[in-house]
Amino acid sequence: MKLEYFQDSMNDLDLIVMGAKFATSTRNTLNSFIVGVKSGNTADGRATYRSLGKVTAGLNNEQLEDIDRLLKTAGKKFDPVTFADTTADVLIFGNEKPDYYIEPQHTLVFQIRASELIRNNDSSFATSYTLRFPRILNVRRDKPVDECLTVDELLNLTKSNKAVIKLAKGRIELEEILKTSSRKVAKPKLVMPTIFDVRQVCDILEGFTVYLLNGTEEMSKEQAESFVQKVGGNTSFRLVDTVDIVLVGIKTEKVGKIIARRANYDIVDLKWLQRVLEHGDLVPYRQGEVYYIAPNYKNILADGLDMYGDSYTEGTTVEGLKRTFEIIEHMGDFCNVNDTIRYTGSLNCIDYNAYFDKYEIPNDKNSKLIYDSLIDEIEFRFYNGYVCDTICEEVNLLVYSGEEGRRKFLEEYLNNINRTDIELRCNSFLYK
């Protein structure tokens, strides 16, 4: 049983996609989506929508590419001046603004499940409440946008005792859901489950014994312990050899001392438990969440990481390297970085977002494959370039197989689509 099936958990909500953001400045895929509710009409009769929250989890790679393509082709880059002149009366955002927004006639609906609705204290969104641990269950292409959840329906859910909003106050009025003032509201405590409610309802962490070192402002140590027990895990009040996982909310000097023991338990950031609750499933550790990996036969959560928490497949950052070196130092291992060799290649493609001319008809994956570019794409990525599957707005380089006739065709094609800003280069430049 997944976390969202707990008693008094939140109902599934059909919410409109209003816009999206890039996860980081180095990624070219929109994967953080701002969703909202229908809240009324403008003076000329158009429906208005208010942002309710942001969701990142739930889509597979194919769905993510489709939605990314939709936002970039049917949507628009967010520009405050242009948006205020054209769309601000229809799409109402809080302080959290998208990188791309999409008007209602072009967008779609997500079916979303979250653990609860909590107070939106910092005005990030255009309602007084936002979603906690949301994830996308389904892309509702069959559902008209104007049939998404409305503010009135949200209010009716609270009145029908379905516990959509779990707060100390028993009754919530419509005026409280819509933003009516900028007054500060006290941050609510996480209600479900509480330290007094430790009945097991699923077996996600069955077989694992967890020790909580400390908590965070968002999730206290006691609340984290109740979560662990609720999802089938055992909690230990002493750090003994039978412990499998030590969870750390805030890194202190004590963490370094525990790492130095090189004991038979993993030491992991509390963010991992939050992801388990968000996904309703046992998820592997991520790079950046790990302080120490134990040589434990039960360890099935760190297959993609080495003993210092560094990923075998993902790139790292300067901060990530510093973290790894700290772990090595705490463990007492030797790491000689005095003789580090820095190699700077003659080619650096970090400023390029490239489309490889694989298909007879550009941008048409159903047309004939004319150029097997896999090896060239790997080489391009090695030189820090980013590969795009379509000729999207971010593309500034088009790589082709080298035939002069094909180059002339591509020059004409780019001219027809008003993309003469894209540089054309033969694949041989990767090997010079």
Coordinates of N, CA and C in Angstrom, one line a residue, residues 7-239:
Q7 N -5.3 6.6 5.7 CA -6.6 7.1 6.1 C -6.4 8.7 6.2
D8 N -7.4 9.4 5.7 CA -7.4 10.8 5.7 C -6.4 11.4 4.7
S9 N -5.9 10.7 3.8 CA -4.9 11.3 2.8 C -5.7 12.0 1.8
M10 N -4.9 12.7 1.0 CA -5.5 13.7 0.0 C -6.1 13.0 -1.2
N11 N -7.2 13.5 -1.7 CA -7.9 13.0 -2.9 C -7.0 13.4 -4.2
D12 N -7.2 12.6 -5.2 CA -6.6 12.9 -6.5 C -7.2 14.2 -7.1
L13 N -6.4 15.1 -7.6 CA -6.9 16.4 -8.1 C -6.5 16.6 -9.5
D14 N -7.5 17.0 -10.4 CA -7.2 17.3 -11.8 C -6.9 18.8 -11.8
L15 N -5.6 19.1 -12.1 CA -5.1 20.5 -12.1 C -4.6 20.9 -13.5
I16 N -4.8 22.2 -13.8 CA -4.3 22.7 -15.1 C -2.8 23.0 -15.1
V17 N -2.1 22.7 -16.1 CA -0.7 23.0 -16.3 C -0.6 24.5 -16.8
M18 N -0.1 25.4 -15.9 CA 0.0 26.8 -16.2 C 1.4 27.2 -16.8
G19 N 2.4 26.4 -16.4 CA 3.7 26.8 -16.9 C 4.7 25.8 -16.3
A20 N 6.0 26.0 -16.6 CA 7.1 25.1 -16.1 C 8.4 25.8 -16.0
K21 N 9.3 25.2 -15.2 CA 10.6 25.7 -15.0 C 11.7 24.7 -15.3
F22 N 12.9 25.2 -15.5 CA 14.0 24.3 -15.6 C 14.5 23.9 -14.2
A23 N 14.9 22.7 -14.1 CA 15.4 22.3 -12.7 C 16.7 23.0 -12.4
T24 N 17.6 23.2 -13.3 CA 18.8 23.9 -13.1 C 19.1 24.8 -14.3
S25 N 20.1 25.7 -14.2 CA 20.4 26.6 -15.3 C 21.2 25.8 -16.4
T26 N 21.6 24.6 -16.1 CA 22.4 23.9 -17.1 C 21.6 22.9 -17.9
R27 N 20.3 22.7 -17.5 CA 19.5 21.7 -18.2 C 18.6 22.4 -19.2
N28 N 18.2 21.7 -20.2 CA 17.4 22.3 -21.3 C 16.0 21.7 -21.3
T29 N 15.7 20.9 -20.3 CA 14.4 20.2 -20.3 C 13.5 20.8 -19.1
L30 N 12.3 21.3 -19.4 CA 11.4 21.8 -18.4 C 10.9 20.6 -17.7
N31 N 11.1 20.5 -16.4 CA 10.6 19.4 -15.6 C 10.0 19.7 -14.2
S32 N 9.8 21.0 -14.0 CA 9.1 21.4 -12.8 C 7.9 22.2 -13.2
F33 N 6.7 21.7 -13.0 CA 5.5 22.2 -13.5 C 4.6 22.9 -12.5
I34 N 4.2 24.2 -12.9 CA 3.3 24.9 -12.0 C 1.9 24.6 -12.4
V35 N 1.1 24.1 -11.4 CA -0.3 23.7 -11.7 C -1.2 24.6 -10.9
G36 N -2.5 24.7 -11.4 CA -3.4 25.6 -10.7 C -4.9 25.1 -10.8
V37 N -5.8 26.0 -10.3 CA -7.2 25.7 -10.2 C -7.9 26.8 -11.0
K38 N -9.1 26.5 -11.4 CA -10.0 27.5 -12.1 C -10.6 28.4 -11.0
S39 N -10.6 29.7 -11.2 CA -11.1 30.6 -10.1 C -12.1 31.6 -10.5
G40 N -12.6 31.6 -11.7 CA -13.6 32.6 -12.0 C -13.5 33.0 -13.5
N41 N -13.9 34.2 -13.8 CA -13.9 34.7 -15.2 C -13.4 36.2 -15.2
T42 N -12.8 36.6 -16.3 CA -12.5 38.0 -16.5 C -13.7 38.8 -16.9
A43 N -13.5 40.1 -17.0 CA -14.7 41.0 -17.4 C -15.2 40.6 -18.8
D44 N -14.4 40.1 -19.6 CA -14.9 39.7 -21.0 C -15.3 38.2 -21.1
G45 N -15.4 37.5 -19.9 CA -15.9 36.2 -19.9 C -14.9 35.1 -20.0
R46 N -13.6 35.4 -20.1 CA -12.6 34.3 -20.1 C -12.3 33.7 -18.8
A47 N -12.1 32.4 -18.7 CA -11.8 31.7 -17.4 C -10.4 32.2 -16.9
T48 N -10.4 32.3 -15.6 CA -9.1 32.7 -15.0 C -8.6 31.5 -14.1
Y49 N -7.3 31.4 -14.0 CA -6.7 30.2 -13.3 C -5.6 30.8 -12.3
R50 N -5.6 30.2 -11.1 CA -4.6 30.6 -10.1 C -3.7 29.5 -9.8
S51 N -2.4 29.8 -9.6 CA -1.4 28.7 -9.3 C -1.6 28.2 -7.9
L52 N -1.6 26.8 -7.8 CA -1.8 26.2 -6.5 C -0.5 25.5 -6.0
G53 N 0.4 25.1 -6.9 CA 1.6 24.4 -6.4 C 2.5 24.1 -7.6
K54 N 3.6 23.3 -7.3 CA 4.6 22.9 -8.2 C 4.9 21.5 -8.1
V55 N 5.0 20.7 -9.2 CA 5.2 19.3 -9.1 C 6.3 18.9 -10.1
T56 N 7.1 17.9 -9.6 CA 8.2 17.5 -10.5 C 8.2 16.0 -10.7
A57 N 7.6 15.2 -9.8 CA 7.7 13.8 -9.8 C 6.5 13.1 -10.6
G58 N 6.7 12.0 -11.2 CA 5.6 11.2 -11.8 C 5.7 10.9 -13.2
L59 N 6.4 11.7 -14.0 CA 6.4 11.5 -15.5 C 7.6 10.7 -15.9
N60 N 7.5 9.8 -16.8 CA 8.6 9.1 -17.4 C 9.3 9.9 -18.4
N61 N 10.4 9.5 -18.9 CA 11.2 10.3 -19.8 C 10.5 10.7 -21.1
E62 N 9.7 9.7 -21.6 CA 8.9 10.0 -22.9 C 7.9 11.1 -22.6
Q63 N 7.2 11.0 -21.5 CA 6.1 12.0 -21.2 C 6.8 13.3 -20.9
L64 N 7.9 13.3 -20.2 CA 8.6 14.5 -19.9 C 9.1 15.3 -21.2
E65 N 9.5 14.5 -22.2 CA 9.9 15.1 -23.5 C 8.7 15.7 -24.2
D66 N 7.6 15.0 -24.2 CA 6.4 15.4 -24.8 C 5.9 16.8 -24.2
I67 N 5.8 16.8 -22.9 CA 5.4 18.0 -22.2 C 6.3 19.2 -22.4
D68 N 7.6 18.9 -22.4 CA 8.7 19.9 -22.6 C 8.5 20.5 -24.0
R69 N 8.2 19.6 -25.0 CA 8.0 20.1 -26.4 C 6.8 20.9 -26.5
L70 N 5.7 20.5 -25.8 CA 4.4 21.3 -25.8 C 4.6 22.7 -25.3
L71 N 5.3 22.8 -24.1 CA 5.5 24.1 -23.5 C 6.4 25.0 -24.4
K72 N 7.4 24.4 -25.0 CA 8.3 25.3 -25.8 C 7.7 25.7 -27.2
T73 N 6.8 24.9 -27.7 CA 6.2 25.2 -29.0 C 4.9 26.0 -28.9
A74 N 4.0 25.5 -28.0 CA 2.7 26.2 -27.8 C 2.7 27.2 -26.7
G75 N 3.7 27.1 -25.8 CA 3.8 28.1 -24.8 C 4.7 29.3 -25.2
K76 N 5.0 30.1 -24.2 CA 5.8 31.3 -24.4 C 6.8 31.5 -23.3
K77 N 8.0 32.0 -23.6 CA 9.0 32.4 -22.6 C 8.4 33.5 -21.7
F78 N 8.6 33.3 -20.4 CA 8.0 34.3 -19.5 C 8.8 35.6 -19.5
D79 N 8.2 36.7 -19.9 CA 8.7 38.0 -19.9 C 7.7 38.9 -19.1
P80 N 8.1 39.5 -18.0 CA 7.1 40.2 -17.1 C 6.3 41.2 -17.8
V81 N 6.9 42.0 -18.7 CA 6.2 43.1 -19.4 C 5.2 42.5 -20.4
T82 N 5.6 41.6 -21.2 CA 4.7 41.0 -22.2 C 3.6 40.2 -21.5
F83 N 4.0 39.5 -20.5 CA 2.9 38.7 -19.8 C 1.9 39.6 -19.2
A84 N 2.3 40.7 -18.5 CA 1.4 41.6 -17.9 C 0.4 42.2 -18.9
D85 N 0.9 42.5 -20.1 CA 0.1 43.1 -21.2 C -0.9 42.1 -21.8
T86 N -0.6 40.8 -21.8 CA -1.4 39.9 -22.6 C -2.1 38.8 -21.8
T87 N -1.5 38.4 -20.7 CA -2.1 37.1 -20.1 C -2.3 37.2 -18.6
A88 N -1.8 38.2 -18.0 CA -1.8 38.3 -16.5 C -3.2 38.2 -15.9
D89 N -4.2 38.6 -16.7 CA -5.6 38.5 -16.1 C -6.2 37.1 -16.3
V90 N -5.5 36.2 -17.0 CA -6.0 34.9 -17.2 C -5.3 33.9 -16.4
L91 N -3.9 34.0 -16.4 CA -3.1 33.1 -15.6 C -2.5 33.9 -14.4
I92 N -2.9 33.6 -13.2 CA -2.5 34.4 -12.1 C -1.4 33.6 -11.3
F93 N -0.2 34.0 -11.3 CA 0.9 33.4 -10.5 C 1.2 34.1 -9.2
G94 N 1.8 33.4 -8.3 CA 2.3 34.1 -7.1 C 3.8 34.5 -7.3
N95 N 4.6 34.5 -6.3 CA 6.0 34.8 -6.5 C 6.8 33.8 -7.3
E96 N 6.3 32.6 -7.4 CA 6.9 31.6 -8.2 C 6.5 31.7 -9.6
K97 N 7.4 32.2 -10.4 CA 7.1 32.5 -11.9 C 7.7 31.4 -12.7
P98 N 7.1 31.0 -13.8 CA 7.6 29.9 -14.7 C 8.7 30.5 -15.6
D99 N 9.5 29.6 -16.2 CA 10.4 30.0 -17.3 C 9.6 30.1 -18.6
Y100 N 8.6 29.1 -18.7 CA 7.7 29.1 -19.9 C 6.2 29.1 -19.3
Y101 N 5.3 29.8 -19.9 CA 3.9 29.7 -19.5 C 3.1 29.3 -20.7
I102 N 1.9 28.8 -20.5 CA 1.1 28.3 -21.6 C -0.3 28.7 -21.4
E103 N -1.0 29.2 -22.4 CA -2.3 29.7 -22.2 C -3.3 28.6 -22.2
P104 N -4.5 28.7 -21.6 CA -5.4 27.6 -21.4 C -5.8 26.9 -22.6
Q105 N -6.0 27.6 -23.7 CA -6.5 26.9 -24.9 C -5.4 25.9 -25.5
H106 N -4.2 26.0 -25.1 CA -3.1 25.1 -25.6 C -2.6 24.1 -24.6
T107 N -3.0 24.2 -23.4 CA -2.4 23.3 -22.3 C -3.2 22.1 -22.1
L108 N -2.9 21.4 -21.0 CA -3.6 20.1 -20.6 C -3.7 20.0 -19.1
V109 N -4.2 18.9 -18.7 CA -4.5 18.7 -17.2 C -3.7 17.5 -16.7
F110 N -3.2 17.7 -15.5 CA -2.5 16.6 -14.8 C -3.4 16.1 -13.7
Q111 N -3.4 14.8 -13.5 CA -4.1 14.2 -12.4 C -3.0 14.0 -11.3
I112 N -3.2 14.7 -10.2 CA -2.1 14.8 -9.2 C -2.6 14.2 -7.8
R113 N -1.7 13.6 -7.1 CA -1.9 13.1 -5.8 C -0.9 13.7 -4.9
A114 N -1.3 14.2 -3.7 CA -0.3 14.7 -2.7 C -0.7 14.3 -1.3
S115 N 0.2 14.4 -0.4 CA -0.1 13.9 1.0 C -1.0 14.8 1.7
E116 N -1.0 16.1 1.4 CA -1.8 17.1 2.1 C -1.7 18.5 1.5
L117 N -2.6 19.3 1.9 CA -2.6 20.7 1.5 C -2.2 21.6 2.7
I118 N -1.1 22.4 2.5 CA -0.6 23.2 3.6 C -0.6 24.6 3.3
R119 N -0.5 25.5 4.4 CA -0.5 26.9 4.2 C 0.6 27.4 3.3
N120 N 0.3 28.3 2.4 CA 1.3 28.9 1.5 C 1.7 30.3 2.2
N121 N 2.7 30.2 3.0 CA 3.0 31.3 3.9 C 3.8 32.4 3.1
D122 N 4.6 32.0 2.1 CA 5.5 33.0 1.4 C 4.9 33.5 0.1
S123 N 3.6 33.3 -0.1 CA 3.0 33.8 -1.4 C 3.7 33.3 -2.6
S124 N 4.2 32.1 -2.5 CA 4.8 31.5 -3.7 C 3.8 31.3 -4.8
F125 N 2.6 31.0 -4.4 CA 1.5 30.7 -5.3 C 0.3 31.6 -5.1
A126 N -0.7 31.5 -6.0 CA -1.7 32.5 -6.0 C -2.9 32.1 -5.1
T127 N -2.8 31.0 -4.4 CA -3.8 30.6 -3.4 C -3.1 30.6 -2.0
S128 N -3.9 30.5 -1.0 CA -3.4 30.5 0.4 C -2.9 29.1 0.8
Y129 N -3.0 28.1 0.0 CA -2.6 26.8 0.3 C -1.8 26.2 -0.9
T130 N -1.0 25.3 -0.6 CA -0.2 24.6 -1.7 C -0.1 23.1 -1.3
L131 N 0.4 22.3 -2.3 CA 0.5 20.9 -2.2 C 1.8 20.4 -1.5
R132 N 1.6 19.4 -0.7 CA 2.8 18.9 0.0 C 3.1 17.5 -0.6
F133 N 4.3 17.2 -1.0 CA 4.7 16.0 -1.7 C 3.8 15.6 -2.8
P134 N 3.6 16.5 -3.8 CA 2.8 16.1 -4.9 C 3.5 15.2 -6.0
R135 N 2.8 14.4 -6.7 CA 3.3 13.7 -7.8 C 2.2 13.5 -8.9
I136 N 2.7 13.4 -10.1 CA 1.7 13.2 -11.2 C 1.4 11.8 -11.4
L137 N 0.1 11.5 -11.4 CA -0.4 10.1 -11.6 C -0.7 9.9 -13.1
N138 N -1.2 10.9 -13.7 CA -1.7 10.7 -15.1 C -1.7 12.0 -15.9
V139 N -1.5 12.0 -17.2 CA -1.7 13.1 -18.0 C -3.0 13.0 -18.7
R140 N -4.0 13.9 -18.3 CA -5.4 13.8 -18.7 C -5.6 14.5 -20.0
R141 N -5.1 14.0 -21.1 CA -5.4 14.6 -22.4 C -6.8 14.5 -22.8
D142 N -7.6 13.6 -22.1 CA -9.0 13.4 -22.5 C -9.9 14.5 -21.8
K143 N -9.3 15.2 -20.8 CA -10.2 16.1 -20.0 C -10.0 17.5 -20.5
P144 N -11.1 18.2 -20.8 CA -11.0 19.6 -21.2 C -10.5 20.4 -20.1
V145 N -9.7 21.4 -20.4 CA -9.0 22.2 -19.4 C -10.0 23.0 -18.5
D146 N -11.1 23.4 -19.1 CA -12.1 24.2 -18.2 C -12.8 23.3 -17.3
E147 N -12.6 21.9 -17.3 CA -13.2 21.0 -16.4 C -12.2 20.6 -15.2
C148 N -11.1 21.4 -15.1 CA -10.1 21.1 -14.0 C -10.8 21.5 -12.7
L149 N -10.1 21.2 -11.6 CA -10.6 21.5 -10.3 C -10.8 23.0 -10.2
T150 N -11.9 23.4 -9.5 CA -12.2 24.8 -9.3 C -12.0 25.1 -7.8
V151 N -11.9 26.4 -7.5 CA -11.8 26.8 -6.1 C -13.0 26.4 -5.3
D152 N -14.2 26.5 -5.9 CA -15.5 26.0 -5.2 C -15.4 24.5 -4.9
E153 N -14.9 23.7 -5.9 CA -14.9 22.3 -5.7 C -13.8 22.0 -4.6
L154 N -12.8 22.7 -4.5 CA -11.8 22.5 -3.5 C -12.4 22.8 -2.1
L155 N -13.2 23.8 -2.0 CA -13.9 24.1 -0.8 C -14.9 23.1 -0.4
N156 N -15.7 22.5 -1.4 CA -16.6 21.5 -1.2 C -16.0 20.2 -0.6
L157 N -14.8 19.9 -1.1 CA -14.0 18.8 -0.6 C -13.7 18.9 0.9
T158 N -13.4 20.1 1.3 CA -13.1 20.3 2.7 C -14.4 20.1 3.6
K159 N -15.6 20.5 3.0 CA -16.8 20.5 3.7 C -17.4 19.1 3.8
S160 N -16.9 18.2 2.9 CA -17.5 16.8 2.8 C -16.6 15.9 3.7
N161 N -15.8 16.4 4.6 CA -15.0 15.6 5.5 C -14.1 14.6 4.8
K162 N -13.6 15.0 3.6 CA -12.6 14.2 2.9 C -11.2 14.5 3.3
A163 N -11.0 15.4 4.2 CA -9.7 15.8 4.8 C -8.7 16.2 3.7
V164 N -9.1 16.9 2.8 CA -8.2 17.4 1.8 C -7.2 18.4 2.4
I165 N -7.7 19.2 3.3 CA -6.8 20.1 4.0 C -6.7 19.7 5.5
K166 N -5.5 19.3 5.9 CA -5.4 18.8 7.3 C -4.7 19.9 8.2
L167 N -5.5 20.7 8.8 CA -5.0 21.7 9.6 C -5.8 21.7 11.0
A168 N -5.3 22.5 11.9 CA -6.0 22.5 13.2 C -7.4 23.1 13.1
K169 N -7.6 24.1 12.2 CA -8.9 24.7 12.0 C -9.8 23.7 11.3
G170 N -11.0 23.6 11.8 CA -12.0 22.6 11.2 C -12.7 23.1 10.0
R171 N -12.9 24.4 9.8 CA -13.7 24.9 8.7 C -12.8 26.0 7.9
I172 N -12.9 25.9 6.6 CA -12.1 26.8 5.8 C -13.1 27.5 4.8
E173 N -13.1 28.8 4.7 CA -14.0 29.5 3.9 C -13.3 29.8 2.5
L174 N -14.2 30.2 1.5 CA -13.7 30.5 0.2 C -12.7 31.6 0.2
E175 N -13.0 32.6 1.1 CA -12.1 33.8 1.1 C -10.7 33.5 1.6
E176 N -10.6 32.4 2.3 CA -9.3 32.0 2.8 C -8.5 31.3 1.7
I177 N -9.2 30.6 0.8 CA -8.5 29.9 -0.2 C -7.9 30.9 -1.3
L178 N -8.7 31.9 -1.6 CA -8.2 32.9 -2.5 C -7.4 33.9 -1.7
K179 N -6.4 34.5 -2.3 CA -5.5 35.5 -1.6 C -6.3 36.8 -1.4
T180 N -6.5 37.2 -0.1 CA -7.3 38.4 0.1 C -6.4 39.4 0.9
S181 N -5.3 39.0 1.4 CA -4.4 39.9 2.1 C -3.0 39.3 2.2
S182 N -2.0 40.1 2.6 CA -0.7 39.7 2.7 C -0.2 39.3 4.1
R183 N -1.2 39.2 5.0 CA -0.9 38.9 6.4 C -0.2 37.6 6.5
K184 N 0.7 37.5 7.5 CA 1.5 36.3 7.7 C 0.7 35.3 8.5
V185 N 0.8 34.0 8.1 CA 0.1 33.0 8.8 C 1.1 32.0 9.4
A186 N 0.9 31.6 10.6 CA 1.8 30.7 11.3 C 1.9 29.4 10.6
K187 N 3.2 28.9 10.4 CA 3.5 27.7 9.7 C 2.9 26.5 10.5
P188 N 2.0 25.7 9.8 CA 1.4 24.6 10.5 C 2.4 23.5 10.7
K189 N 2.2 22.7 11.7 CA 3.0 21.5 11.9 C 2.4 20.4 11.0
L190 N 3.4 19.5 10.6 CA 3.0 18.3 9.8 C 2.1 17.5 10.7
V191 N 0.9 17.1 10.2 CA -0.1 16.5 11.0 C -0.1 15.0 10.8
M192 N 0.1 14.5 9.6 CA 0.0 13.0 9.3 C 1.3 12.4 8.8
P193 N 1.7 11.4 9.5 CA 1.3 10.9 10.8 C 2.0 11.7 11.9
T194 N 1.5 11.6 13.1 CA 2.2 12.3 14.2 C 2.9 11.3 15.1
I195 N 3.6 11.8 16.1 CA 4.4 10.9 16.9 C 3.5 9.9 17.7
F196 N 2.2 10.3 17.8 CA 1.3 9.5 18.6 C 0.5 8.5 17.6
D197 N 0.8 8.6 16.4 CA 0.1 7.8 15.4 C 1.2 7.0 14.6
V198 N 1.5 5.8 15.1 CA 2.6 5.0 14.6 C 2.1 3.6 14.1
R199 N 0.8 3.5 13.8 CA 0.3 2.3 13.3 C 0.9 2.0 11.9
Q200 N 1.3 0.8 11.7 CA 1.9 0.5 10.4 C 0.8 0.4 9.3
V201 N 0.9 1.0 8.2 CA -0.1 0.9 7.1 C 0.5 0.4 5.8
C202 N 1.8 0.3 5.7 CA 2.4 -0.3 4.5 C 3.8 -0.8 4.9
D203 N 4.5 -1.5 4.0 CA 5.7 -2.2 4.3 C 6.9 -1.7 3.5
I204 N 6.9 -0.4 3.1 CA 8.0 0.1 2.3 C 9.4 -0.1 3.0
L205 N 9.5 0.1 4.3 CA 10.8 0.0 5.0 C 10.8 -1.3 5.8
E206 N 10.0 -2.3 5.5 CA 10.0 -3.5 6.3 C 11.4 -4.2 6.2
G207 N 11.9 -4.6 7.4 CA 13.2 -5.2 7.4 C 14.3 -4.2 7.7
F208 N 14.0 -2.9 7.7 CA 15.1 -1.9 8.0 C 14.9 -1.3 9.4
T209 N 16.0 -1.2 10.1 CA 16.1 -0.5 11.4 C 16.8 0.8 11.2
V210 N 16.1 1.9 11.6 CA 16.5 3.2 11.3 C 16.8 4.0 12.6
Y211 N 17.9 4.7 12.7 CA 18.2 5.6 13.8 C 18.2 7.0 13.3
L212 N 17.4 7.8 14.0 CA 17.3 9.3 13.7 C 18.3 10.1 14.5
L213 N 19.3 10.7 13.9 CA 20.2 11.5 14.6 C 19.6 12.8 15.0
N214 N 19.0 13.5 14.0 CA 18.3 14.8 14.3 C 17.3 15.1 13.2
G215 N 16.6 16.1 13.3 CA 15.6 16.5 12.3 C 15.9 17.9 11.6
T216 N 14.9 18.4 11.0 CA 15.0 19.7 10.4 C 13.9 20.6 10.8
E217 N 13.8 21.8 10.3 CA 12.7 22.7 10.6 C 11.4 22.1 10.0
E218 N 11.6 21.5 8.8 CA 10.4 21.0 8.1 C 9.9 19.7 8.7
M219 N 10.8 18.9 9.1 CA 10.5 17.6 9.7 C 11.3 17.3 10.9
S220 N 10.7 17.3 12.1 CA 11.4 17.1 13.3 C 11.8 15.6 13.5
K221 N 12.7 15.4 14.4 CA 13.2 14.0 14.6 C 12.0 13.1 15.0
E222 N 11.1 13.6 15.9 CA 10.0 12.8 16.3 C 9.0 12.5 15.1
Q223 N 8.8 13.5 14.3 CA 7.9 13.2 13.1 C 8.5 12.2 12.2
A224 N 9.8 12.4 12.0 CA 10.5 11.4 11.1 C 10.4 10.0 11.6
E225 N 10.6 9.8 12.9 CA 10.5 8.5 13.5 C 9.1 7.9 13.3
S226 N 8.1 8.7 13.5 CA 6.7 8.2 13.3 C 6.5 7.9 11.8
F227 N 7.1 8.6 10.9 CA 7.0 8.3 9.4 C 7.6 6.9 9.2
V228 N 8.8 6.7 9.7 CA 9.5 5.4 9.5 C 8.7 4.2 10.0
Q229 N 8.1 4.4 11.2 CA 7.2 3.3 11.7 C 6.0 3.1 10.9
K230 N 5.4 4.2 10.4 CA 4.2 4.2 9.6 C 4.4 3.4 8.4
V231 N 5.6 3.5 7.8 CA 5.8 2.8 6.5 C 6.6 1.5 6.7
G232 N 6.5 0.9 7.9 CA 6.9 -0.5 8.1 C 8.3 -0.6 8.7
G233 N 9.1 0.5 8.9 CA 10.4 0.4 9.4 C 10.4 0.3 10.9
N234 N 11.6 -0.2 11.5 CA 11.8 -0.1 12.9 C 12.7 1.0 13.3
T235 N 12.4 1.7 14.4 CA 13.3 2.8 14.9 C 14.1 2.3 16.1
S236 N 15.3 2.7 16.2 CA 16.2 2.4 17.3 C 16.5 3.7 18.0
F237 N 16.4 3.7 19.4 CA 16.7 4.9 20.1 C 18.2 4.9 20.6
R238 N 18.9 3.9 20.2 CA 20.4 3.8 20.4 C 21.1 3.5 19.1
L239 N 22.3 4.0 18.9 CA 23.0 3.7 17.7 C 23.8 2.4 18.0

